[in-house]
């Protein structure tokens, strides 16, 4: 269980971005963090892996305070896929290999190489292993970064708007794969995402942020027209089509 208790954050002397935010994510769950631009969604993710330091509160995993872990120990538990992908001239194989760095002692082992190749196979990018990252499409780059994160063998996977540069087909392909990984391997996933319809199609838990606080948190029953009206200031209808929930602006 990943638990957030009364988390607060502000940039230097500015106003609070997050104020006493509390929620939890169980293993194997797929949580969508939702809310307007600037509400603190990406900031919240960056507090998980200590890119940013909260001004108050606590984040723990199975009762262990993450702030007490070394960088290596944290990277063995949490993997982070940023929205932007570095434009670097490294091969796909070498990028994915970086995911094994938290476990490396003197050199890469046979086990490390096996995990690297399994991660690339799972994402369907093995044929790209010798290509340079900066020569790939946006969708291919995002898959490479996800493969690197999976090579870390984390308990929790953090995704910051991973579909923003993908076409509709690749958006669905990636999120379907992430959901399958969460269910099959018991990895908890936390995703910052703007597309409400993608969120309700693939995620099973939902956290709405509004005015620095948690507005609501729970299963699909928390995604209501009233919640969307208050959080996004827009009127919607929520309908069922072929067994899928759809959110339709009025």
XYZ file of C-alpha atoms in Angstrom:
250
model
C 0.000 0.000 0.000
C 1.262 3.441 -0.996
C -0.088 6.017 1.455
C -0.105 9.817 1.314
C -0.900 11.606 4.581
C -1.575 15.348 4.810
C 0.877 16.171 2.022
C 1.516 19.873 1.414
C 3.763 21.677 -1.045
C 4.541 25.226 -2.111
C 7.179 26.702 -4.416
C 9.467 28.935 -2.328
C 7.361 31.747 -0.903
C 4.398 31.259 -3.260
C 0.892 30.155 -2.323
C 0.221 26.477 -1.488
C 0.027 24.173 -4.511
C -1.040 21.149 -2.451
C -2.626 21.398 0.970
C -3.109 18.382 3.298
C -3.608 15.900 0.466
C -4.353 12.360 1.702
C -5.118 9.135 -0.188
C -3.784 5.621 -0.733
C -3.104 3.292 -3.669
C -3.128 -0.486 -3.293
C -0.936 -2.890 -5.234
C -2.401 -3.698 -8.640
C -4.616 -0.585 -8.729
C -4.569 1.993 -11.532
C -5.166 5.488 -10.126
C -5.866 8.523 -12.319
C -4.980 11.945 -10.897
C -7.393 14.436 -12.445
C -7.998 18.175 -12.332
C -7.452 21.440 -14.180
C -4.083 22.687 -15.398
C -1.934 24.065 -12.591
C -3.772 22.251 -9.815
C -0.666 20.324 -8.736
C -1.047 16.932 -10.434
C 2.528 16.667 -11.741
C 3.840 18.305 -8.580
C 2.222 15.528 -6.564
C 3.942 12.840 -8.652
C 7.316 14.542 -8.242
C 6.896 14.486 -4.471
C 6.637 10.693 -4.623
C 10.114 10.177 -6.019
C 11.743 13.180 -4.289
C 12.236 15.351 -7.360
C 10.397 17.819 -5.123
C 10.395 17.894 -1.312
C 6.997 18.360 0.372
C 6.650 21.162 2.874
C 4.591 18.914 5.100
C 3.026 15.495 5.401
C 4.278 11.980 4.753
C 4.457 9.458 1.913
C 4.964 5.844 2.917
C 4.973 2.410 1.326
C 3.915 -0.520 3.498
C 4.538 1.687 6.517
C 8.056 2.771 5.458
C 8.539 6.539 5.101
C 9.932 7.132 1.590
C 11.967 10.106 2.804
C 14.087 7.695 4.876
C 15.098 5.554 1.903
C 18.309 5.962 -0.060
C 18.051 6.915 -3.723
C 18.835 3.321 -4.704
C 16.199 1.890 -2.365
C 13.589 4.336 -3.633
C 14.366 3.500 -7.287
C 13.868 -0.194 -6.502
C 10.339 0.584 -5.332
C 9.122 3.428 -7.562
C 9.680 4.088 -11.281
C 8.810 7.418 -12.890
C 8.033 8.118 -16.553
C 8.120 11.855 -17.257
C 6.006 13.666 -19.843
C 9.048 14.834 -21.777
C 11.469 12.298 -23.253
C 15.173 13.236 -23.499
C 16.461 13.865 -27.005
C 19.624 11.824 -26.607
C 21.800 9.778 -28.911
C 21.718 6.594 -26.881
C 20.499 3.266 -28.183
C 17.171 1.854 -27.051
C 19.008 -1.058 -25.437
C 21.235 1.259 -23.389
C 18.290 3.429 -22.300
C 16.331 0.401 -21.052
C 19.485 -0.916 -19.387
C 19.521 2.198 -17.175
C 16.474 0.739 -15.452
C 18.754 -1.885 -13.878
C 21.099 0.716 -12.373
C 19.466 0.585 -8.886
C 20.370 -3.117 -8.710
C 23.824 -2.971 -10.282
C 26.920 -3.673 -8.169
C 29.993 -4.126 -10.349
C 28.487 -4.934 -13.720
C 25.316 -6.096 -15.413
C 24.471 -9.740 -14.791
C 22.797 -12.339 -16.939
C 19.628 -11.701 -14.913
C 19.806 -7.980 -15.719
C 20.085 -8.668 -19.443
C 17.142 -11.086 -19.269
C 14.956 -8.479 -17.547
C 16.007 -5.819 -20.072
C 15.026 -7.990 -23.036
C 11.760 -9.065 -21.374
C 10.850 -5.400 -20.828
C 11.507 -4.550 -24.481
C 9.573 -7.629 -25.637
C 6.606 -6.656 -23.462
C 6.467 -3.212 -25.104
C 7.034 -4.615 -28.584
C 10.215 -2.589 -29.158
C 12.860 -5.334 -29.345
C 13.320 -4.601 -33.041
C 14.390 -1.058 -32.073
C 17.131 -2.088 -29.637
C 19.980 -0.788 -31.811
C 18.267 2.458 -32.856
C 19.099 5.820 -31.292
C 16.391 7.343 -29.113
C 16.515 10.693 -30.926
C 15.710 8.956 -34.225
C 12.429 7.472 -33.001
C 8.873 8.786 -33.151
C 7.209 10.252 -30.070
C 5.192 7.095 -29.499
C 8.243 4.860 -29.820
C 10.230 7.027 -27.406
C 7.458 6.856 -24.813
C 7.417 3.055 -25.066
C 11.186 2.980 -24.549
C 10.882 5.045 -21.370
C 8.119 2.765 -20.110
C 10.309 -0.277 -20.851
C 13.114 1.336 -18.819
C 10.695 1.878 -15.924
C 9.534 -1.749 -16.055
C 13.154 -2.917 -16.044
C 13.380 -1.363 -12.556
C 10.840 -3.983 -11.411
C 9.070 -1.372 -9.265
C 6.211 -1.881 -6.865
C 4.685 1.368 -8.129
C 4.796 3.061 -11.511
C 4.289 6.827 -11.856
C 3.254 8.184 -15.262
C 3.121 11.919 -15.974
C 0.843 12.499 -18.989
C 2.376 9.597 -20.964
C -0.203 9.840 -23.763
C 0.164 13.563 -24.516
C 2.389 13.018 -27.579
C 0.690 9.859 -28.840
C -1.907 9.385 -31.565
C -5.273 7.835 -30.503
C -4.262 4.279 -31.426
C -1.019 4.458 -29.426
C -2.809 6.099 -26.497
C -5.155 3.134 -26.165
C -2.384 0.620 -26.839
C -0.160 2.036 -24.110
C -2.859 2.377 -21.453
C -4.224 -1.091 -22.184
C -0.722 -2.488 -21.714
C -0.191 -0.559 -18.474
C -3.508 -1.837 -17.093
C -2.557 -5.410 -17.970
C 0.804 -4.983 -16.243
C -0.894 -3.623 -13.120
C -3.316 -6.537 -12.952
C -0.902 -9.308 -13.947
C 2.112 -8.228 -11.888
C 0.373 -6.446 -9.016
C 2.124 -3.153 -9.748
C 0.318 -0.064 -8.493
C 0.080 2.631 -11.166
C -0.499 6.362 -10.654
C -1.091 8.398 -13.804
C -1.569 12.107 -14.399
C -3.927 12.366 -17.352
C -6.175 15.021 -18.895
C -8.421 12.865 -21.068
C -11.348 11.857 -18.867
C -12.563 9.219 -21.312
C -9.188 7.486 -21.355
C -9.132 7.652 -17.558
C -12.528 6.011 -17.055
C -11.797 3.381 -19.699
C -8.519 2.120 -18.229
C -8.244 3.253 -14.594
C -10.100 1.810 -11.622
C -9.446 4.538 -9.040
C -9.818 8.305 -9.419
C -8.413 11.260 -7.483
C -9.776 14.721 -8.303
C -7.669 17.687 -7.154
C -9.307 21.098 -6.783
C -8.145 24.298 -5.094
C -5.038 22.575 -3.589
C -7.124 19.841 -1.926
C -8.522 16.399 -2.730
C -12.034 17.020 -4.003
C -12.925 13.326 -4.224
C -11.199 9.946 -4.284
C -12.605 6.518 -5.016
C -13.841 4.146 -7.679
C -15.853 4.935 -10.828
C -18.820 5.982 -8.683
C -16.895 9.158 -7.773
C -16.842 10.247 -11.436
C -20.131 12.117 -11.630
C -21.497 15.080 -13.598
C -21.527 17.097 -10.364
C -17.857 16.347 -9.634
C -16.834 17.300 -13.181
C -18.966 20.446 -13.010
C -17.276 21.623 -9.822
C -13.728 20.557 -10.675
C -13.643 21.511 -14.372
C -16.508 24.040 -14.480
C -18.176 22.272 -17.395
C -21.440 20.461 -17.892
C -21.296 16.848 -19.072
C -23.467 13.803 -19.563
C -22.137 10.404 -18.513
C -23.486 7.590 -20.662
C -22.870 3.900 -21.269
C -21.992 2.716 -24.776
C -21.165 -0.933 -25.507
C -20.268 -1.497 -21.883
C -17.975 1.545 -21.690
C -18.463 4.737 -19.699
C -18.318 7.866 -21.848
C -18.156 11.471 -20.702
C -19.821 13.783 -23.208
C -19.653 17.586 -22.895
C -23.040 19.269 -23.212
